[in-house]
PDB file of C-alpha atoms (C1' of nucleotides) in Angstrom:
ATOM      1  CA  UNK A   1      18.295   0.879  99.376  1.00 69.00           C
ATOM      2  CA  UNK A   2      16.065   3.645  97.687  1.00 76.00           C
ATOM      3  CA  UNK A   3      17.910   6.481  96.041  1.00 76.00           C
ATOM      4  CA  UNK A   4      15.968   9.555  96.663  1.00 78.00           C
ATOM      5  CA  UNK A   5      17.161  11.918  94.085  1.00 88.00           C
ATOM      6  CA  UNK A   6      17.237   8.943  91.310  1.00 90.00           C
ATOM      7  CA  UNK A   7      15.615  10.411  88.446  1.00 92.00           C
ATOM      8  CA  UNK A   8      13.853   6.828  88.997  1.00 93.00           C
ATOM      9  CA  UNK A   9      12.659   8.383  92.365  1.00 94.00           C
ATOM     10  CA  UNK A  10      11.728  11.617  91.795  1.00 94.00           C
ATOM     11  CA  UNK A  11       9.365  10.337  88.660  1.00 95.00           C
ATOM     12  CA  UNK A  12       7.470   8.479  91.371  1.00 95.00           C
ATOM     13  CA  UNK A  13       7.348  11.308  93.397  1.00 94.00           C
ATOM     14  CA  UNK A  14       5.604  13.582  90.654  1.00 94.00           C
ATOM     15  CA  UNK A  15       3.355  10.620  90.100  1.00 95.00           C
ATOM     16  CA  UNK A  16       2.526  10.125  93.865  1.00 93.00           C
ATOM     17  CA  UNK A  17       1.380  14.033  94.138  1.00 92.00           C
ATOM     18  CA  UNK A  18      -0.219  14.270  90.982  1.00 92.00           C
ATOM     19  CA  UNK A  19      -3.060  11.747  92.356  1.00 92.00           C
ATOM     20  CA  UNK A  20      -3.760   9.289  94.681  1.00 93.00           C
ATOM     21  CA  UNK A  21      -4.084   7.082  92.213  1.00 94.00           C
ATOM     22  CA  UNK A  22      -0.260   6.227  92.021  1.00 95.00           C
ATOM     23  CA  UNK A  23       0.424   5.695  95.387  1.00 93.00           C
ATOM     24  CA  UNK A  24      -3.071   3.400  95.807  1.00 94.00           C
ATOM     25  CA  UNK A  25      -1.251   1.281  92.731  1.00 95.00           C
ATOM     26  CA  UNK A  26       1.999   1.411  93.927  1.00 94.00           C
ATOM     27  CA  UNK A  27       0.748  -0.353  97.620  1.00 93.00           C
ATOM     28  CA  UNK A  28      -0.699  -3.290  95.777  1.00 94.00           C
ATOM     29  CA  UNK A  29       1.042  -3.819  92.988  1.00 93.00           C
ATOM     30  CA  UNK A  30       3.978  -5.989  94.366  1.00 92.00           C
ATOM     31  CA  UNK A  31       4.692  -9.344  92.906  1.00 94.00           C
ATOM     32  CA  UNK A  32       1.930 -11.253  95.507  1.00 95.00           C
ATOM     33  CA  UNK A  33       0.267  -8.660  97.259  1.00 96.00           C
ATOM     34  CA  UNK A  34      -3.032  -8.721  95.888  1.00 96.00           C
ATOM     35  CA  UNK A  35      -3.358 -12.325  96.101  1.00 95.00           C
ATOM     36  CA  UNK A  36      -2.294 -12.030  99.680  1.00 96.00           C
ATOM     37  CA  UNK A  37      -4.920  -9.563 100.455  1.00 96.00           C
ATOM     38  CA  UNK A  38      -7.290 -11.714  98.543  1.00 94.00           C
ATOM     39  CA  UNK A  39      -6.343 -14.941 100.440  1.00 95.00           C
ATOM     40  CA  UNK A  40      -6.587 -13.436 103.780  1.00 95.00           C
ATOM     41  CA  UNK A  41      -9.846 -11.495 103.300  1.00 95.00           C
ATOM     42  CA  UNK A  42     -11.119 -15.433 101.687  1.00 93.00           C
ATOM     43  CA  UNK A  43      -9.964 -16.499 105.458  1.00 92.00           C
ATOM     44  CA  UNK A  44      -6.656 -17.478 105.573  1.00 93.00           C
ATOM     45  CA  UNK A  45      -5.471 -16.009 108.150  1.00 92.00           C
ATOM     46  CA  UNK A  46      -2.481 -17.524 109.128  1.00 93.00           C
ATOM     47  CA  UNK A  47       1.276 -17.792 107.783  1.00 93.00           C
ATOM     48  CA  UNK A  48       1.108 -21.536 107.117  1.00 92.00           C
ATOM     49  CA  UNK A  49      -2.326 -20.870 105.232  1.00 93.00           C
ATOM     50  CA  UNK A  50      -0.888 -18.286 102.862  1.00 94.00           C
ATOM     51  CA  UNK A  51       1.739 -20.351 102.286  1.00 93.00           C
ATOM     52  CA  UNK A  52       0.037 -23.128 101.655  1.00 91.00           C
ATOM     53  CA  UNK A  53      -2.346 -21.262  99.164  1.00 92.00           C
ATOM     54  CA  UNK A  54       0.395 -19.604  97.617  1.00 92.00           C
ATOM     55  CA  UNK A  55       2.317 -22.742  96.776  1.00 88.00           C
ATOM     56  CA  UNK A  56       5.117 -21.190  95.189  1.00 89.00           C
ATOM     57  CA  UNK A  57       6.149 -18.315  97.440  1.00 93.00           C
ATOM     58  CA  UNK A  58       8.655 -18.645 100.116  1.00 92.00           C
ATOM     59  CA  UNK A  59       9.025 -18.116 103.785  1.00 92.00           C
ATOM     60  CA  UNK A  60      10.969 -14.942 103.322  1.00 93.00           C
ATOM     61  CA  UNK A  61       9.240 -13.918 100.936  1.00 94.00           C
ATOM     62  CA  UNK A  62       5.952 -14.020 102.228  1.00 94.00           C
ATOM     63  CA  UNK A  63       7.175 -12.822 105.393  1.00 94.00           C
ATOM     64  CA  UNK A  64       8.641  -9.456 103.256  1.00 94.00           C
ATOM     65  CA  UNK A  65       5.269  -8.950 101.662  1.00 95.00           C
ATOM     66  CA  UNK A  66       3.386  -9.437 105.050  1.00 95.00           C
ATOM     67  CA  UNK A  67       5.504  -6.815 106.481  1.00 94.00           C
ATOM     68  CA  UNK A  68       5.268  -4.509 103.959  1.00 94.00           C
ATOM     69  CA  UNK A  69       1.680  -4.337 103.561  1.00 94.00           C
ATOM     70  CA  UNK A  70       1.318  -3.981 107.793  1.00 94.00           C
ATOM     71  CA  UNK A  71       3.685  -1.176 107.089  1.00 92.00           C
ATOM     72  CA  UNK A  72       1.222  -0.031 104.528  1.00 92.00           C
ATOM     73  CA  UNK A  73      -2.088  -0.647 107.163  1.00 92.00           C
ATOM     74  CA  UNK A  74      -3.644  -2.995 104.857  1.00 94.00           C
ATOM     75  CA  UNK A  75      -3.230  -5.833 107.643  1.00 94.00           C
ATOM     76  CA  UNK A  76      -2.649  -6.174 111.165  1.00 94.00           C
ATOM     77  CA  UNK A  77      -0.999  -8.812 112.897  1.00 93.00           C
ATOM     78  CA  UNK A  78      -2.495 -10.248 115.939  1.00 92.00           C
ATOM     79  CA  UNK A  79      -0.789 -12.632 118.081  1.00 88.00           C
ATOM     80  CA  UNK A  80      -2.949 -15.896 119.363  1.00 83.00           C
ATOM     81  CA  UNK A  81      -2.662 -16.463 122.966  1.00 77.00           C
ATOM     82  CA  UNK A  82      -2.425 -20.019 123.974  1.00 69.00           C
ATOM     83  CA  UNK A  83      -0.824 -21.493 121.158  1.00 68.00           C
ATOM     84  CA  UNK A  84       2.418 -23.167 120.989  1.00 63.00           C
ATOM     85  CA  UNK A  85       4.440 -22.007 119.004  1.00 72.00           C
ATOM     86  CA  UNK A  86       3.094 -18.642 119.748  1.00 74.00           C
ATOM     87  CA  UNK A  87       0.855 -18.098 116.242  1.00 83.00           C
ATOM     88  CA  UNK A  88      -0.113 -14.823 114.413  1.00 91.00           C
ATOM     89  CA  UNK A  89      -3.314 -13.966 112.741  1.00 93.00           C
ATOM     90  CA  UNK A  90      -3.372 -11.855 109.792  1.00 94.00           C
ATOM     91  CA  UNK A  91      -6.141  -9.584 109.926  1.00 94.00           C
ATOM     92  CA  UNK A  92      -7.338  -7.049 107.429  1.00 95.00           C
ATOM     93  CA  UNK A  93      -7.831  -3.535 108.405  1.00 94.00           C
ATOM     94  CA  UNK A  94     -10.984  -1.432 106.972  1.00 95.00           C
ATOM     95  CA  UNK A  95      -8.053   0.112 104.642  1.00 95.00           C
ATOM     96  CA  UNK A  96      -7.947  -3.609 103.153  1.00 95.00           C
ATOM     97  CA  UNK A  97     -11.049  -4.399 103.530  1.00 96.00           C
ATOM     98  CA  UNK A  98     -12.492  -1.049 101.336  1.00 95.00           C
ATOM     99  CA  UNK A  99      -9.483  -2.449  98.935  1.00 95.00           C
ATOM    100  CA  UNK A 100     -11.241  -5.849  98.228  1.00 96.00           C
ATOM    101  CA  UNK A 101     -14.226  -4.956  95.917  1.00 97.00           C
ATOM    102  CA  UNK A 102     -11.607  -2.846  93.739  1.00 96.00           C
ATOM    103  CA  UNK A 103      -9.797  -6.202  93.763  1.00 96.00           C
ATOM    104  CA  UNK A 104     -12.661  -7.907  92.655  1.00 96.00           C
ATOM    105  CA  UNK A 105     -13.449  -5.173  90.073  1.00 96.00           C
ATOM    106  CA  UNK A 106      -9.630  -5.508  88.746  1.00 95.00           C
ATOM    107  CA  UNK A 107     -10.274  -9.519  88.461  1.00 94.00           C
ATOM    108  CA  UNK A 108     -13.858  -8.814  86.449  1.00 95.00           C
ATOM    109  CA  UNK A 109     -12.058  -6.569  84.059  1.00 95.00           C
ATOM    110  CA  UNK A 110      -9.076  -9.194  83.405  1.00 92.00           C
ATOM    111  CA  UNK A 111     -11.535 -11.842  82.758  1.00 92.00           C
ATOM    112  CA  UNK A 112     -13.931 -10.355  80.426  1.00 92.00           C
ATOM    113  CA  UNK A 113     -10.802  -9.343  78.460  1.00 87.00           C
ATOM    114  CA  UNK A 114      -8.164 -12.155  79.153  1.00 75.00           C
ATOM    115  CA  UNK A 115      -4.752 -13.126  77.395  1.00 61.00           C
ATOM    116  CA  UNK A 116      -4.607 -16.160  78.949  1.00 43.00           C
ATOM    117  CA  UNK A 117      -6.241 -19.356  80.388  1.00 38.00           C
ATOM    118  CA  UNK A 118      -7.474 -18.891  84.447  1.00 40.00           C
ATOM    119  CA  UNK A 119      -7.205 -22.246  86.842  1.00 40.00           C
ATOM    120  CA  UNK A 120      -8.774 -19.877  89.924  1.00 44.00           C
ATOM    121  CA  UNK A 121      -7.488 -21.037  93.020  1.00 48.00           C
ATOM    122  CA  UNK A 122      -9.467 -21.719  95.961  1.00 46.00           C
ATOM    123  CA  UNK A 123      -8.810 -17.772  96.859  1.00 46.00           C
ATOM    124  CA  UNK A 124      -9.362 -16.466  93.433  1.00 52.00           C
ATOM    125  CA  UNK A 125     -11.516 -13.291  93.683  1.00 54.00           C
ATOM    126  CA  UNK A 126     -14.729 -15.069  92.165  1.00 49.00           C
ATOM    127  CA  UNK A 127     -13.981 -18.432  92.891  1.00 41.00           C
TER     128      UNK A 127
ATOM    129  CA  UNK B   1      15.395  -9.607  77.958  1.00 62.00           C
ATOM    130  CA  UNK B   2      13.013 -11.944  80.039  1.00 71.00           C
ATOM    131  CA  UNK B   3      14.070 -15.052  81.027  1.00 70.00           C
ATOM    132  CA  UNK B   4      10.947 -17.840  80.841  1.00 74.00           C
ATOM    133  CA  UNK B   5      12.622 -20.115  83.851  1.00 85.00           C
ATOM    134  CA  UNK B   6      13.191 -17.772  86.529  1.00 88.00           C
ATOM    135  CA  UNK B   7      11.742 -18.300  89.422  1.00 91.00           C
ATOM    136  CA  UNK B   8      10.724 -14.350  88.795  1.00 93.00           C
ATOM    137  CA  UNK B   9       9.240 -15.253  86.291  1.00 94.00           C
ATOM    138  CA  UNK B  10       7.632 -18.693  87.207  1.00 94.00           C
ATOM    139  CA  UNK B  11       6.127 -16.970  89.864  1.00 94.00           C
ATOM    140  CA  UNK B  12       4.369 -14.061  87.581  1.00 94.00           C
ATOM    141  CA  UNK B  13       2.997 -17.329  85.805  1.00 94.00           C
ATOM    142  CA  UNK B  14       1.889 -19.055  88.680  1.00 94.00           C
ATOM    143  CA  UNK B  15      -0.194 -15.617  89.776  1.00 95.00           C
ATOM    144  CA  UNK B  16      -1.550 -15.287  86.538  1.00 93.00           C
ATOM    145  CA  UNK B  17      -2.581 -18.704  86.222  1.00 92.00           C
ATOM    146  CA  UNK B  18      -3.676 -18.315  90.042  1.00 92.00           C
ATOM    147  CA  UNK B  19      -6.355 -15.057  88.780  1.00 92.00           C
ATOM    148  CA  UNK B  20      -6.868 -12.395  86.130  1.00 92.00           C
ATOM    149  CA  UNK B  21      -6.789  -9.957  89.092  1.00 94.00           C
ATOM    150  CA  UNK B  22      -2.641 -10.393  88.726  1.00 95.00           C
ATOM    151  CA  UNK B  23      -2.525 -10.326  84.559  1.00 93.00           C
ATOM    152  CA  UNK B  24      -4.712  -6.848  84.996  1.00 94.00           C
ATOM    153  CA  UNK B  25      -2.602  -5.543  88.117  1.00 95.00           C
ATOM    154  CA  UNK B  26       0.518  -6.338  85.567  1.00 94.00           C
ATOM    155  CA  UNK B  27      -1.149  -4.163  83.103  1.00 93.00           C
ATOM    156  CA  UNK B  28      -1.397  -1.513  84.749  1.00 94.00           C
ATOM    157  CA  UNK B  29       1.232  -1.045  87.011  1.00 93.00           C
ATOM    158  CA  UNK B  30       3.573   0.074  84.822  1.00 93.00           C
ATOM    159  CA  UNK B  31       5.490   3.153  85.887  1.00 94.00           C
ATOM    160  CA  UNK B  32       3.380   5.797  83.751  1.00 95.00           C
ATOM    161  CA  UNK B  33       0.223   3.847  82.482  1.00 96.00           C
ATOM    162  CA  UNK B  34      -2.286   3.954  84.890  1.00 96.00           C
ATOM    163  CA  UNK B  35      -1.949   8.138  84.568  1.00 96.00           C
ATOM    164  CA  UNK B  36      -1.737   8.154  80.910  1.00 96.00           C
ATOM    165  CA  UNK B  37      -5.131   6.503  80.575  1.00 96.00           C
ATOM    166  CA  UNK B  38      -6.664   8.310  82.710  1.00 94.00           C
ATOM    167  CA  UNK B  39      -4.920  11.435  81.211  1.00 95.00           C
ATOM    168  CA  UNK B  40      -6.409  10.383  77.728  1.00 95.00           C
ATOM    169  CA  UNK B  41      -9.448   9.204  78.903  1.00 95.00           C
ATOM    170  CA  UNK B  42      -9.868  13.354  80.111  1.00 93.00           C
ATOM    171  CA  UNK B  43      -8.634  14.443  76.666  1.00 92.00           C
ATOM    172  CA  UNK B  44      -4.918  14.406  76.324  1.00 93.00           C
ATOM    173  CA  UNK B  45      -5.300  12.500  73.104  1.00 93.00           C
ATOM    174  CA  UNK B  46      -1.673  13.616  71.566  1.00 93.00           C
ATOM    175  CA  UNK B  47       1.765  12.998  72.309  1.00 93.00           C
ATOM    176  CA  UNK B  48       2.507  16.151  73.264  1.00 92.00           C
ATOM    177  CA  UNK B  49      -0.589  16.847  75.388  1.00 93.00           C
ATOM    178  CA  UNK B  50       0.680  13.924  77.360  1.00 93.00           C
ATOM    179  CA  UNK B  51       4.240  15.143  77.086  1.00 93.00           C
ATOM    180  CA  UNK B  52       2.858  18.533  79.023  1.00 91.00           C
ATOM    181  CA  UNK B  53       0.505  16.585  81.165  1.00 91.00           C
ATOM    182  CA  UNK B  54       3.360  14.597  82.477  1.00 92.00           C
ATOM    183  CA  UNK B  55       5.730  16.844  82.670  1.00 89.00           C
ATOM    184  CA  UNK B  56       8.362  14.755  84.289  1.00 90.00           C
ATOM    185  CA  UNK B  57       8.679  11.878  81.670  1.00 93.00           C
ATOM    186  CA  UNK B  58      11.201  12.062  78.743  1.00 92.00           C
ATOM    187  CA  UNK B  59       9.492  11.729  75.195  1.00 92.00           C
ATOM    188  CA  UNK B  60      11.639   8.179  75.151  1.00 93.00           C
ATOM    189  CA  UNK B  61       9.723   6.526  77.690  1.00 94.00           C
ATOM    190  CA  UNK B  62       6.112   7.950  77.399  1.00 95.00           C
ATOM    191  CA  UNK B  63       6.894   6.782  74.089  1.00 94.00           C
ATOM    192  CA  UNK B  64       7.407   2.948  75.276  1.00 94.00           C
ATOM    193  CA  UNK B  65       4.084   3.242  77.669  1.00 95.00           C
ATOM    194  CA  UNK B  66       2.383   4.234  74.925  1.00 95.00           C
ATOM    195  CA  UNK B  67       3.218   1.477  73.007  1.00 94.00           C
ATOM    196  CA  UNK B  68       3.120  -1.401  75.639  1.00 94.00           C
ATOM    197  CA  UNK B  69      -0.830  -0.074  76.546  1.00 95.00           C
ATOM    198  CA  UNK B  70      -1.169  -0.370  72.522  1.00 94.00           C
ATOM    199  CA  UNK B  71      -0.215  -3.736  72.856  1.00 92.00           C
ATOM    200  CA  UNK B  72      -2.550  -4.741  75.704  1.00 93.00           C
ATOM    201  CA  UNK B  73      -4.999  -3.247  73.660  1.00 93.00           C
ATOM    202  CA  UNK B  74      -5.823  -0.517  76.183  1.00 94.00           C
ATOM    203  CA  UNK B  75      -5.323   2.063  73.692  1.00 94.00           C
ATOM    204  CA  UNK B  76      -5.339   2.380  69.960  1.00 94.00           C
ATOM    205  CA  UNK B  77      -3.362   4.939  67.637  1.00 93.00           C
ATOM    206  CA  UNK B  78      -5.364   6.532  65.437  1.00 92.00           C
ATOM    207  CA  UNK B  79      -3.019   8.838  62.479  1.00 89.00           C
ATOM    208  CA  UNK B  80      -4.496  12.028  62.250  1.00 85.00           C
ATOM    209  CA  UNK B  81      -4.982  12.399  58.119  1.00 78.00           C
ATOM    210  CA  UNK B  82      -3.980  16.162  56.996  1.00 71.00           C
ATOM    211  CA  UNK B  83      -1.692  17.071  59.212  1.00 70.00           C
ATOM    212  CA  UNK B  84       2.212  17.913  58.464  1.00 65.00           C
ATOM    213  CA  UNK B  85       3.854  16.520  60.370  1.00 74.00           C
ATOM    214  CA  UNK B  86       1.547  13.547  60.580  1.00 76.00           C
ATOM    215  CA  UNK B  87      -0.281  13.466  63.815  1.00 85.00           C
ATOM    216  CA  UNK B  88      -1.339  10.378  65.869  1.00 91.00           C
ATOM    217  CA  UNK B  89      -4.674  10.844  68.193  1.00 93.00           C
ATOM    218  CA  UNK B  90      -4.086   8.059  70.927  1.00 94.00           C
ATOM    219  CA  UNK B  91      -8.172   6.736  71.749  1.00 94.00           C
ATOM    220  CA  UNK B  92      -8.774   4.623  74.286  1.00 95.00           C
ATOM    221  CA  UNK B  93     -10.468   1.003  73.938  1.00 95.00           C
ATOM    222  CA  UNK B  94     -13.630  -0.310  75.195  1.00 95.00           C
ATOM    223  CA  UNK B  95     -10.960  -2.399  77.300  1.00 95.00           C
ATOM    224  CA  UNK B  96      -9.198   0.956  78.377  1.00 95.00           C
ATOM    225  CA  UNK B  97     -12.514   2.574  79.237  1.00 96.00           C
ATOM    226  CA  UNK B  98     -13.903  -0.044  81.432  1.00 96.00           C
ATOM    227  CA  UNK B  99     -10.604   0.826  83.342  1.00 95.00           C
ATOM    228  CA  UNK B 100     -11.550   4.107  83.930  1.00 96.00           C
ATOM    229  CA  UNK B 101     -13.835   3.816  87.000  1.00 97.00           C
ATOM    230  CA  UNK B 102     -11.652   1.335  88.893  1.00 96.00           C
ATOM    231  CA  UNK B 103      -8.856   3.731  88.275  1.00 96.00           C
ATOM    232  CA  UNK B 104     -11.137   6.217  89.673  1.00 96.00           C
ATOM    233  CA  UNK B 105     -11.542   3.850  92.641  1.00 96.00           C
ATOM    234  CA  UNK B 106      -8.526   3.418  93.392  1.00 95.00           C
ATOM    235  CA  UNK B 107      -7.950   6.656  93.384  1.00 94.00           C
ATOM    236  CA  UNK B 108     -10.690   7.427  96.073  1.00 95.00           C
ATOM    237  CA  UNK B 109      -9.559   4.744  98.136  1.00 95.00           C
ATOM    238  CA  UNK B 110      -5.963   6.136  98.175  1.00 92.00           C
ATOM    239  CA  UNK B 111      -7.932   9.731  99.364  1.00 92.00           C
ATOM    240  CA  UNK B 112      -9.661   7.543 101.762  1.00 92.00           C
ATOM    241  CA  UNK B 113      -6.497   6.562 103.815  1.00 86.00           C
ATOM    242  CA  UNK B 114      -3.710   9.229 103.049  1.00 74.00           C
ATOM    243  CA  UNK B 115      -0.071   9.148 103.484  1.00 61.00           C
ATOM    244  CA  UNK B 116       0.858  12.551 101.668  1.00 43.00           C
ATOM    245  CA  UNK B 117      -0.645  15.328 100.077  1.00 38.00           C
ATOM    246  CA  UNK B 118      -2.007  15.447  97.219  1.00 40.00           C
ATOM    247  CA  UNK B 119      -1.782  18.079  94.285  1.00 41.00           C
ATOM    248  CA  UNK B 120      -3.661  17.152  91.439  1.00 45.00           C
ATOM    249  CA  UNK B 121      -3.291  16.563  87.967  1.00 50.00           C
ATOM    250  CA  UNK B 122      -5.547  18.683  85.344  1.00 48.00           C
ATOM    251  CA  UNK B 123      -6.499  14.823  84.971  1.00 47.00           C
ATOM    252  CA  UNK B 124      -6.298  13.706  88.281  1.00 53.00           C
ATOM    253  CA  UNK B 125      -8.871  11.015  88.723  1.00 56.00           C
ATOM    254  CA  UNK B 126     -11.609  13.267  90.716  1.00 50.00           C
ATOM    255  CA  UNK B 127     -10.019  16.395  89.465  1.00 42.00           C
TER     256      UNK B 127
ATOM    257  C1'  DC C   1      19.872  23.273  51.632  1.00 72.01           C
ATOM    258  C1'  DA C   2      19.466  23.656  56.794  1.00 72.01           C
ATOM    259  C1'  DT C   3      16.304  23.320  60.206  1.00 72.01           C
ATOM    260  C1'  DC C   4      11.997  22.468  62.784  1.00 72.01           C
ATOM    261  C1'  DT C   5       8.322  19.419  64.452  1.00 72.01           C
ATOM    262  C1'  DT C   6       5.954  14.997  65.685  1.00 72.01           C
ATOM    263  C1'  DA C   7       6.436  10.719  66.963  1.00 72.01           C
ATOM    264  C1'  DC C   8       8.967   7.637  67.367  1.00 72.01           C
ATOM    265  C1'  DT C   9      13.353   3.283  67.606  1.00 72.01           C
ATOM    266  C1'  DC C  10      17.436   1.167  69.527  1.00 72.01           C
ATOM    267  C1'  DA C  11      21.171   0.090  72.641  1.00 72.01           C
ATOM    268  C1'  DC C  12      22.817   0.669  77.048  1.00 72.01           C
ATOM    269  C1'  DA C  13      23.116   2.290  81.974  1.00 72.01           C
ATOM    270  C1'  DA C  14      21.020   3.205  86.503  1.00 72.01           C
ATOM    271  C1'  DT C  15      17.791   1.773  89.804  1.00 72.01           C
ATOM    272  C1'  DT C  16      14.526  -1.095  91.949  1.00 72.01           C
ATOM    273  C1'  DT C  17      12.257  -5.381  92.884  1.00 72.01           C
ATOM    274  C1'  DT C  18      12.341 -10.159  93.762  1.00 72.01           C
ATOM    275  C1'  DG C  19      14.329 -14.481  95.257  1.00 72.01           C
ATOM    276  C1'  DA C  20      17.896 -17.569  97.712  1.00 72.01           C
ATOM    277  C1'  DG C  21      20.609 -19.136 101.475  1.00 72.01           C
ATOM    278  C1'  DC C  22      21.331 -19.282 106.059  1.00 72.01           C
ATOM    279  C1'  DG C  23      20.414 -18.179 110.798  1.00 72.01           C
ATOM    280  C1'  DT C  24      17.235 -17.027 114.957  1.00 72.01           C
ATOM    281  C1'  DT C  25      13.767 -17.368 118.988  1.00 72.01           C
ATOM    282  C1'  DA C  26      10.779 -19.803 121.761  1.00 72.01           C
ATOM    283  C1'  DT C  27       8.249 -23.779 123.149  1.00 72.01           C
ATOM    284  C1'  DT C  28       6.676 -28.580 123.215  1.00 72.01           C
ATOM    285  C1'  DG C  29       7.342 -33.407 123.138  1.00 72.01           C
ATOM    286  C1'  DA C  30      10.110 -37.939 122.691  1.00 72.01           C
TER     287       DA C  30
ATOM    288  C1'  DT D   1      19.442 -33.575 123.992  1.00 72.01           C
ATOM    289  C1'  DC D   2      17.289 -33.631 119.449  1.00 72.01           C
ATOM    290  C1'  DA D   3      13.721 -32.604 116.416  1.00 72.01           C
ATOM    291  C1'  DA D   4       9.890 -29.938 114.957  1.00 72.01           C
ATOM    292  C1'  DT D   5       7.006 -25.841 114.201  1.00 72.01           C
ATOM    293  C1'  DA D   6       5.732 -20.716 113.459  1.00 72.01           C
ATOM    294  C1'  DA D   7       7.363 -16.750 111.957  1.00 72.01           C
ATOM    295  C1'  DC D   8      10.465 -14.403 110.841  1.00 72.01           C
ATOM    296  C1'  DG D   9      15.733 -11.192 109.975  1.00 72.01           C
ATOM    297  C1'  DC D  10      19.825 -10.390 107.307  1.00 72.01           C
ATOM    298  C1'  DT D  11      22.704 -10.171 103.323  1.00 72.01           C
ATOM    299  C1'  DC D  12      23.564 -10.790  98.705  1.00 72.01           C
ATOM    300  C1'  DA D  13      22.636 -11.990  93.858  1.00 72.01           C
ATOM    301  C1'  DA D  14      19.507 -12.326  89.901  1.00 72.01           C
ATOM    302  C1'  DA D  15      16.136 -10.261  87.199  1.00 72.01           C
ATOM    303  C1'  DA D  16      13.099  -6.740  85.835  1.00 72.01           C
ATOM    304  C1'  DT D  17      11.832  -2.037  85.240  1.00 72.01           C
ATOM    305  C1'  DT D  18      12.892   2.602  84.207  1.00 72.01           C
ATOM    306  C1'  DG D  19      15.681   6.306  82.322  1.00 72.01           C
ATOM    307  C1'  DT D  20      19.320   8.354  78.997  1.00 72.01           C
ATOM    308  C1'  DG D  21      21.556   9.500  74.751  1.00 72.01           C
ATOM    309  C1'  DA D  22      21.646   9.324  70.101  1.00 72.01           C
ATOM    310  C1'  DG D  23      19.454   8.940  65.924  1.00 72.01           C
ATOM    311  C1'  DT D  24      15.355   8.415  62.231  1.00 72.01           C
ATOM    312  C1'  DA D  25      11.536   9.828  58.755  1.00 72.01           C
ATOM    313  C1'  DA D  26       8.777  13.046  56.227  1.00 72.01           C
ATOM    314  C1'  DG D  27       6.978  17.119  55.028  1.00 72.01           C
ATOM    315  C1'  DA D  28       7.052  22.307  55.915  1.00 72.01           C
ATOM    316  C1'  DT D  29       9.399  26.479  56.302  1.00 72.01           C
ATOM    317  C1'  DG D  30      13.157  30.086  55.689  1.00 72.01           C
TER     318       DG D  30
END
DNA sequence: CATCTTACTCACAATTTTGAGCGTTATTGA
DNA sequence: TCAATAACGCTCAAAATTGTGAGTAAGATG
């Protein structure tokens, strides 16, 4: 539970309205979102997919971040008729969409000045 | 202290491992940083021009940002030679530069697709 | 000598984020 | 009836980040 008059909380609150910036970085800068948004803009689109590409998240997890960023109207989810067990497809918005090339930007900048080795996966931004 | 076997901490791995988009994210997404370049990068080159720009954070902690960006080589200090007490001019890398304009991006995008108002900075990204 | 300023360091506390365990719904098929 | 699958919800604990308080150096100034 957030504290709202944490000093903690009120810092991020000066940050938020001092520029868009802050708030932008804040959205995608949980532990897998990027690489979510990534994966499902690379087309996978469904739960088992992400998980699947993201080997070591888990259910919940994913499931948390998946909510958060629908919260956030980076995705939509959009239940597949005719499918048993009733599936959902993970859809970017044009929010998530206009997010991508910053991602892809972001990736660029880490690579041409990296810290460590890269093994892309099948998702990675310029794989 | 960070522990090396968490699964918090396997995880970061695996993501960094996974793309250079999550290292950079990392980088940047640290409480203060992302302002503090950009409020160098528009000429807050001193501590206590940054102190004032920032007028929320305690001396301790802008302090510690400083010194973590100095570390990821996104900024250099630079004493200043004649000056009692000794000054430092903070200058920004070629790596901190080439952060500018996605920082500026982001920043856009956030305008893009609001959730608050915005008051900006004197070194807000389009300020 | 006491004090001021700049730019810090260090240890510790408060807060927030992330992960783990367990349970749920709904449907199909053996 | 039992298992299996998709996609979660809830609560709690572990870990990480962020903030606080106190203190430091070195030269200038009164």
């Amino acid at each position: 539970m957030k504290k709202e008059t944490s000093s903690n909380s009120l810092n991020e609150q000066f940050l938020f309205q001092s520029c868009e910036l802050n708030s932008a970085l804040k959205v995608i800068s949980g532990r897998w979102k990027a690489q979510i948004v990534y994966s499902i803009w690379s087309g996978n689109d469904r739960f088992s997919l992400l998980k699947q590409e993201l080997s070591a998240i888990s259910e919940q997890v994913l499931s948390r971040q998946l909510k958060e960023l629908e919260t956030q109207a980076i995705l939509v989810k959009i239940p597949i008729p005719e499918t048993v067990p009733a599936g959902i497809s993970y859809r970017l918005t044009s929010k998530g969409i206009e997010l991508v090339p910053i991602l892809q930007a972001l990736c660029n900048w880490g690579k041409q000045y990296p810290e460590e080795n890269c093994i892309p996966l099948s998702a990675c931004v310029t794989g």
